[in-house]
Amino acid sequence: MKTALVTGANRGLGFEISKQLGSNGFHIVAACRTLAKAKETVSALAAHGVEASPLEMDVSQTNSIQAAFKMLSAKYQQLDALVNNAGVLLDFGTPASELSLDNLRESFETNFFGAFATIQTFLPMLKKAPAARIVNMSSDLGSVAAMTDHHSEQFAVVAPGYRASKCALNTLTIQFANELANTNIKVNSASPGLARTDMGGENAPFSVEQGAAPALWLATLGDDGPTGGFFSQTLGGKKHAW
Ligand SMILES: NC(=O)c1ccc[n+]([C@@H]2O[C@H](COP(=O)([O-])OP(=O)(O)OC[C@H]3O[C@@H](n4cnc5c(N)ncnc54)[C@H](OP(=O)(O)O)[C@@H]3O)[C@@H](O)[C@H]2O)c1
């Protein structure tokens, strides 16, 4: 049975991705900020017939990531998929001139440094799988093309720290994909579009099922699938401009 580690698995898109990957035959490692949340998630997934294990992992804490790796590598040989889903949106509507450095750093701790440390830490387990997939949950808001195109729906969206952190996350996708190009590991960015979660809000156009679709596809890519790409639900799962 293949194993997938999903960060921020307890709610929103992380839960939906876990549910759907589980229904596709993966054993889910539900990584959550606290063990209590992880255990609750495992029970909620079991109610959908999904086999999962709880893992405490706060991606903004390097010690927590390392402890999680120690736990997991003692239990499992390999990891077939890693979905870096955990994310925060802390500065919606705050112009860059008013954004505090602390707020900006907090966004980066989870959305960028957290994803970086998780990939780097779990890479030895991903390398042991015959065909591993890394998916970074990005956003259309991370696209430089969208930020600079007056006609883009995202052009005027104000969330400087969030946008910068997702843009940086996309850079990470490219850097790891290039480094791992001749290995068994594919690395891609997925954008869910605007989906109905606590973050996306109840009026978002996409359901969680729709928002989860690009990540699900990228986590289960065949050997002929892409690496180093950025795919968005807003474009029906097609390639998004960086
Ligand atoms: N929804 C959208 O429209 C949308 C659009 C573009 C991109 N995205 C991206 O998609 C991903 C999931 O978003 P969502 O809409 O499902 O958001 P959400 O409903 O706010 O859920 C965020 C998840 O991330 C977890 N998380 C946050 N910080 C964490 C940390 N330090 N360590 C571990 N887990 C942490 C949360 O855990 P707690 O419950 O403990 O807080 C929660 O499980 C995010 O990366 C987001 O940026 C979402």
Short mmCIF file of C-alpha atoms and ligand atoms in Angstrom, two decimals:
data_model
loop_
_atom_site.label_atom_id
_atom_site.label_comp_id
_atom_site.label_asym_id
_atom_site.label_seq_id
_atom_site.Cartn_x
_atom_site.Cartn_y
_atom_site.Cartn_z
CA MET A 1 0.00 0.00 0.00
CA LYS A 2 1.28 3.46 -0.90
CA THR A 3 1.70 6.03 1.86
CA ALA A 4 0.94 9.75 1.59
CA LEU A 5 1.84 12.42 4.13
CA VAL A 6 -0.57 15.38 4.09
CA THR A 7 0.18 18.44 6.22
CA GLY A 8 -2.72 20.43 7.68
CA ALA A 9 -4.87 17.34 7.15
CA ASN A 10 -7.49 18.20 9.78
CA ARG A 11 -9.72 20.58 7.83
CA GLY A 12 -10.42 22.28 4.52
CA LEU A 13 -8.50 21.12 1.49
CA GLY A 14 -6.04 19.04 3.51
CA PHE A 15 -8.87 16.88 4.83
CA GLU A 16 -10.43 16.56 1.38
CA ILE A 17 -7.10 15.62 -0.24
CA SER A 18 -6.54 13.03 2.52
CA LYS A 19 -10.02 11.61 2.02
CA GLN A 20 -9.64 11.33 -1.74
CA LEU A 21 -6.08 9.97 -1.69
CA GLY A 22 -7.26 7.44 0.89
CA SER A 23 -10.12 6.42 -1.39
CA ASN A 24 -7.51 5.95 -4.12
CA GLY A 25 -5.75 3.32 -2.03
CA PHE A 26 -3.18 5.38 -0.13
CA HIS A 27 -2.52 4.99 3.56
CA ILE A 28 -2.73 8.55 4.89
CA VAL A 29 -0.37 10.03 7.42
CA ALA A 30 -2.50 12.86 8.77
CA ALA A 31 -0.03 15.50 9.92
CA CYS A 32 -1.63 18.13 12.14
CA ARG A 33 -0.47 20.86 14.49
CA THR A 34 -1.40 18.78 17.56
CA LEU A 35 -1.70 15.05 18.21
CA ALA A 36 -5.30 15.56 19.37
CA LYS A 37 -6.21 17.10 15.98
CA ALA A 38 -4.36 14.32 14.16
CA LYS A 39 -6.24 11.62 16.09
CA GLU A 40 -9.59 13.31 15.44
CA THR A 41 -8.70 13.47 11.75
CA VAL A 42 -7.86 9.77 11.66
CA SER A 43 -11.29 9.00 13.17
CA ALA A 44 -13.03 11.32 10.70
CA LEU A 45 -11.17 9.67 7.79
CA ALA A 46 -12.05 6.21 9.11
CA ALA A 47 -15.73 7.21 8.88
CA HIS A 48 -15.10 7.57 5.12
CA GLY A 49 -13.39 4.18 4.95
CA VAL A 50 -9.90 5.69 4.80
CA GLU A 51 -6.98 4.08 6.63
CA ALA A 52 -4.82 6.71 8.31
CA SER A 53 -2.26 7.28 11.04
CA PRO A 54 -1.95 10.40 13.19
CA LEU A 55 1.21 12.50 13.18
CA GLU A 56 1.86 15.60 15.26
CA MET A 57 3.66 18.14 13.11
CA ASP A 58 3.60 21.92 13.33
CA VAL A 59 5.35 22.93 10.11
CA SER A 60 6.34 26.31 11.54
CA GLN A 61 8.52 24.51 14.12
CA THR A 62 11.67 22.80 12.85
CA ASN A 63 11.88 20.65 16.00
CA SER A 64 8.34 19.43 15.40
CA ILE A 65 9.17 18.43 11.79
CA GLN A 66 12.28 16.58 12.93
CA ALA A 67 10.41 14.76 15.69
CA ALA A 68 7.71 13.80 13.18
CA PHE A 69 10.35 12.41 10.80
CA LYS A 70 11.88 10.36 13.61
CA MET A 71 8.47 8.88 14.44
CA LEU A 72 7.50 8.17 10.86
CA SER A 73 10.81 6.77 9.61
CA ALA A 74 10.79 4.31 12.52
CA LYS A 75 7.39 3.05 11.34
CA TYR A 76 7.55 3.23 7.53
CA GLN A 77 10.27 2.45 5.01
CA GLN A 78 9.20 4.90 2.35
CA LEU A 79 6.87 7.74 1.46
CA ASP A 80 5.10 7.72 -1.91
CA ALA A 81 3.55 11.20 -1.73
CA LEU A 82 4.02 14.38 0.27
CA VAL A 83 1.37 17.10 0.06
CA ASN A 84 2.58 20.36 1.59
CA ASN A 85 -0.90 21.68 2.22
CA ALA A 86 -0.60 23.51 5.56
CA GLY A 87 -0.93 27.23 4.98
CA VAL A 88 -1.97 30.51 6.54
CA LEU A 89 -3.46 33.71 5.14
CA LEU A 90 -2.71 36.42 7.67
CA ASP A 91 -2.66 39.69 5.77
CA PHE A 92 -5.68 39.79 3.48
CA GLY A 93 -6.43 43.46 2.75
CA THR A 94 -3.30 44.79 4.47
CA PRO A 95 -1.23 46.94 2.12
CA ALA A 96 2.51 46.27 2.04
CA SER A 97 3.22 49.68 3.57
CA GLU A 98 1.23 48.68 6.68
CA LEU A 99 2.30 45.04 6.97
CA SER A 100 4.35 44.29 10.06
CA LEU A 101 7.55 42.35 9.69
CA ASP A 102 6.28 39.88 12.31
CA ASN A 103 3.15 39.16 10.28
CA LEU A 104 5.23 38.71 7.10
CA ARG A 105 7.61 36.36 8.91
CA GLU A 106 4.68 34.33 10.28
CA SER A 107 3.34 33.78 6.75
CA PHE A 108 6.72 32.64 5.56
CA GLU A 109 7.28 30.36 8.58
CA THR A 110 4.36 28.15 7.55
CA ASN A 111 3.89 28.72 3.82
CA PHE A 112 7.54 28.72 2.81
CA PHE A 113 10.04 27.66 5.47
CA GLY A 114 7.64 24.98 6.69
CA ALA A 115 7.27 23.47 3.22
CA PHE A 116 11.02 23.71 2.60
CA ALA A 117 11.93 22.00 5.88
CA THR A 118 9.29 19.31 5.35
CA ILE A 119 10.57 18.44 1.87
CA GLN A 120 14.20 18.45 2.97
CA THR A 121 13.52 16.38 6.08
CA PHE A 122 11.32 13.74 4.43
CA LEU A 123 13.37 13.46 1.21
CA PRO A 124 15.26 10.33 2.36
CA MET A 125 11.91 8.50 2.73
CA LEU A 126 10.62 9.82 -0.61
CA LYS A 127 13.80 8.65 -2.33
CA LYS A 128 13.12 5.10 -1.17
CA ALA A 129 9.75 4.96 -2.99
CA PRO A 130 9.70 3.69 -6.59
CA ALA A 131 7.85 6.81 -7.81
CA ALA A 132 7.38 9.57 -5.26
CA ARG A 133 5.38 12.78 -5.75
CA ILE A 134 5.71 16.10 -3.93
CA VAL A 135 2.84 18.58 -4.21
CA ASN A 136 3.16 22.12 -2.91
CA MET A 137 -0.20 23.81 -2.30
CA SER A 138 0.31 27.15 -3.91
CA SER A 139 -2.21 29.73 -5.05
CA ASP A 140 -3.09 31.75 -8.14
CA LEU A 141 -2.12 34.64 -5.85
CA GLY A 142 1.49 33.40 -5.91
CA SER A 143 1.77 33.98 -9.64
CA VAL A 144 4.02 36.88 -10.65
CA ALA A 145 2.25 36.85 -14.02
CA ALA A 146 -1.09 37.50 -12.23
CA MET A 147 0.44 40.18 -10.01
CA THR A 148 1.68 42.10 -13.04
CA ASP A 149 -1.27 41.63 -15.43
CA HIS A 150 -3.90 44.38 -15.06
CA HIS A 151 -6.46 42.07 -16.68
CA SER A 152 -5.91 39.26 -14.17
CA GLU A 153 -8.65 38.68 -11.57
CA GLN A 154 -5.89 38.42 -8.98
CA PHE A 155 -4.10 41.65 -10.00
CA ALA A 156 -5.67 43.86 -7.34
CA VAL A 157 -5.84 41.34 -4.50
CA VAL A 158 -3.99 42.78 -1.51
CA ALA A 159 -2.20 40.17 0.61
CA PRO A 160 1.48 41.00 0.22
CA GLY A 161 2.96 38.49 2.66
CA TYR A 162 0.72 35.63 1.54
CA ARG A 163 1.38 36.38 -2.14
CA ALA A 164 5.14 36.62 -1.61
CA SER A 165 5.19 33.37 0.39
CA LYS A 166 3.29 31.43 -2.30
CA CYS A 167 5.51 32.93 -5.00
CA ALA A 168 8.54 31.79 -3.00
CA LEU A 169 6.94 28.36 -2.59
CA ASN A 170 6.65 28.14 -6.38
CA THR A 171 10.37 28.88 -6.63
CA LEU A 172 10.97 25.98 -4.26
CA THR A 173 8.94 23.71 -6.53
CA ILE A 174 11.18 24.62 -9.47
CA GLN A 175 14.41 24.29 -7.52
CA PHE A 176 13.57 20.85 -6.09
CA ALA A 177 12.09 19.65 -9.41
CA ASN A 178 15.26 20.63 -11.27
CA GLU A 179 17.50 19.03 -8.66
CA LEU A 180 15.44 15.81 -8.67
CA ALA A 181 14.77 15.73 -12.44
CA ASN A 182 16.71 12.49 -12.95
CA THR A 183 15.25 10.70 -9.96
CA ASN A 184 12.00 8.91 -9.14
CA ILE A 185 10.56 12.10 -7.60
CA LYS A 186 8.30 14.63 -9.32
CA VAL A 187 7.66 18.01 -7.72
CA ASN A 188 4.79 20.33 -8.70
CA SER A 189 2.75 23.26 -7.43
CA ALA A 190 -1.05 22.97 -7.26
CA SER A 191 -3.47 25.87 -6.99
CA PRO A 192 -6.99 25.00 -5.79
CA GLY A 193 -8.43 28.20 -7.20
CA LEU A 194 -10.75 29.86 -4.70
CA ALA A 195 -12.38 27.05 -2.72
CA ARG A 196 -14.99 27.00 0.05
CA THR A 197 -12.94 26.48 3.21
CA ASP A 198 -12.28 28.59 6.30
CA MET A 199 -9.60 30.34 4.24
CA GLY A 200 -11.48 30.63 0.94
CA GLY A 201 -14.80 31.65 2.52
CA GLU A 202 -18.31 30.38 1.97
CA ASN A 203 -18.85 32.35 -1.23
CA ALA A 204 -15.83 30.91 -3.06
CA PRO A 205 -16.74 29.46 -6.46
CA PHE A 206 -15.18 26.01 -6.01
CA SER A 207 -16.20 23.19 -3.68
CA VAL A 208 -13.47 21.45 -1.66
CA GLU A 209 -13.72 18.52 -4.09
CA GLN A 210 -12.93 20.85 -7.01
CA GLY A 211 -10.19 22.65 -5.08
CA ALA A 212 -8.51 19.37 -4.16
CA ALA A 213 -8.48 18.10 -7.75
CA PRO A 214 -5.12 19.49 -8.99
CA ALA A 215 -3.30 18.28 -5.85
CA LEU A 216 -4.89 14.87 -6.14
CA TRP A 217 -3.86 14.57 -9.78
CA LEU A 218 -0.28 15.69 -9.05
CA ALA A 219 0.06 13.33 -6.06
CA THR A 220 -0.89 10.36 -8.22
CA LEU A 221 0.93 11.24 -11.48
CA GLY A 222 2.16 8.46 -13.70
CA ASP A 223 5.80 8.26 -14.76
CA ASP A 224 4.96 10.21 -17.93
CA GLY A 225 3.52 13.10 -15.87
CA PRO A 226 5.07 16.56 -15.54
CA THR A 227 7.54 17.83 -12.97
CA GLY A 228 8.40 21.43 -12.12
CA GLY A 229 4.96 22.75 -13.14
CA PHE A 230 2.22 24.94 -11.66
CA PHE A 231 -1.36 23.74 -12.25
CA SER A 232 -4.54 25.55 -11.27
CA GLN A 233 -8.17 24.58 -10.78
CA THR A 234 -9.09 28.07 -12.05
CA LEU A 235 -7.80 26.91 -15.45
CA GLY A 236 -9.49 23.53 -15.22
CA GLY A 237 -6.30 21.97 -13.88
CA LYS A 238 -4.14 23.32 -16.71
CA LYS A 239 -0.73 24.93 -16.41
CA HIS A 240 -0.71 28.37 -14.77
CA ALA A 241 1.85 31.02 -15.70
CA TRP A 242 4.46 31.51 -12.97
N1 LIG B 1 -9.19 27.80 0.06
C1 LIG B 1 -8.70 28.48 -0.93
O1 LIG B 1 -9.45 29.14 -1.67
C2 LIG B 1 -7.24 28.46 -1.25
C3 LIG B 1 -6.81 29.18 -2.39
C4 LIG B 1 -5.47 29.12 -2.74
C5 LIG B 1 -4.59 28.38 -1.98
N2 LIG B 1 -5.01 27.71 -0.87
C6 LIG B 1 -4.02 26.94 -0.12
O2 LIG B 1 -4.48 25.64 0.13
C7 LIG B 1 -3.98 25.16 1.41
C8 LIG B 1 -5.14 24.71 2.28
O3 LIG B 1 -6.02 25.81 2.43
P1 LIG B 1 -7.47 25.72 3.11
O4 LIG B 1 -8.34 26.60 2.32
O5 LIG B 1 -7.81 24.31 3.36
O6 LIG B 1 -7.13 26.48 4.48
P2 LIG B 1 -7.77 26.34 5.94
O7 LIG B 1 -9.16 25.87 5.83
O8 LIG B 1 -7.48 27.62 6.61
O9 LIG B 1 -6.88 25.17 6.60
C9 LIG B 1 -5.51 25.38 6.78
C10 LIG B 1 -4.89 24.11 7.31
O10 LIG B 1 -3.49 24.34 7.48
C11 LIG B 1 -3.16 23.97 8.81
N3 LIG B 1 -2.01 24.72 9.32
C12 LIG B 1 -1.82 26.05 9.37
N4 LIG B 1 -0.64 26.33 9.93
C13 LIG B 1 -0.07 25.15 10.26
C14 LIG B 1 1.14 24.77 10.86
N5 LIG B 1 2.04 25.68 11.30
N6 LIG B 1 1.42 23.45 11.00
C15 LIG B 1 0.54 22.52 10.58
N7 LIG B 1 -0.64 22.81 10.03
C16 LIG B 1 -0.93 24.12 9.86
C17 LIG B 1 -4.41 24.27 9.63
O11 LIG B 1 -4.35 23.62 10.88
P3 LIG B 1 -5.13 24.21 12.19
O12 LIG B 1 -6.53 23.69 12.11
O13 LIG B 1 -4.34 23.67 13.33
O14 LIG B 1 -5.07 25.71 12.10
C18 LIG B 1 -5.45 23.70 8.68
O15 LIG B 1 -5.50 22.31 8.76
C19 LIG B 1 -3.20 26.34 2.00
O16 LIG B 1 -1.83 26.18 1.73
C20 LIG B 1 -3.75 27.54 1.24
O17 LIG B 1 -2.83 28.61 1.19
C21 LIG B 1 -6.32 27.74 -0.48
#
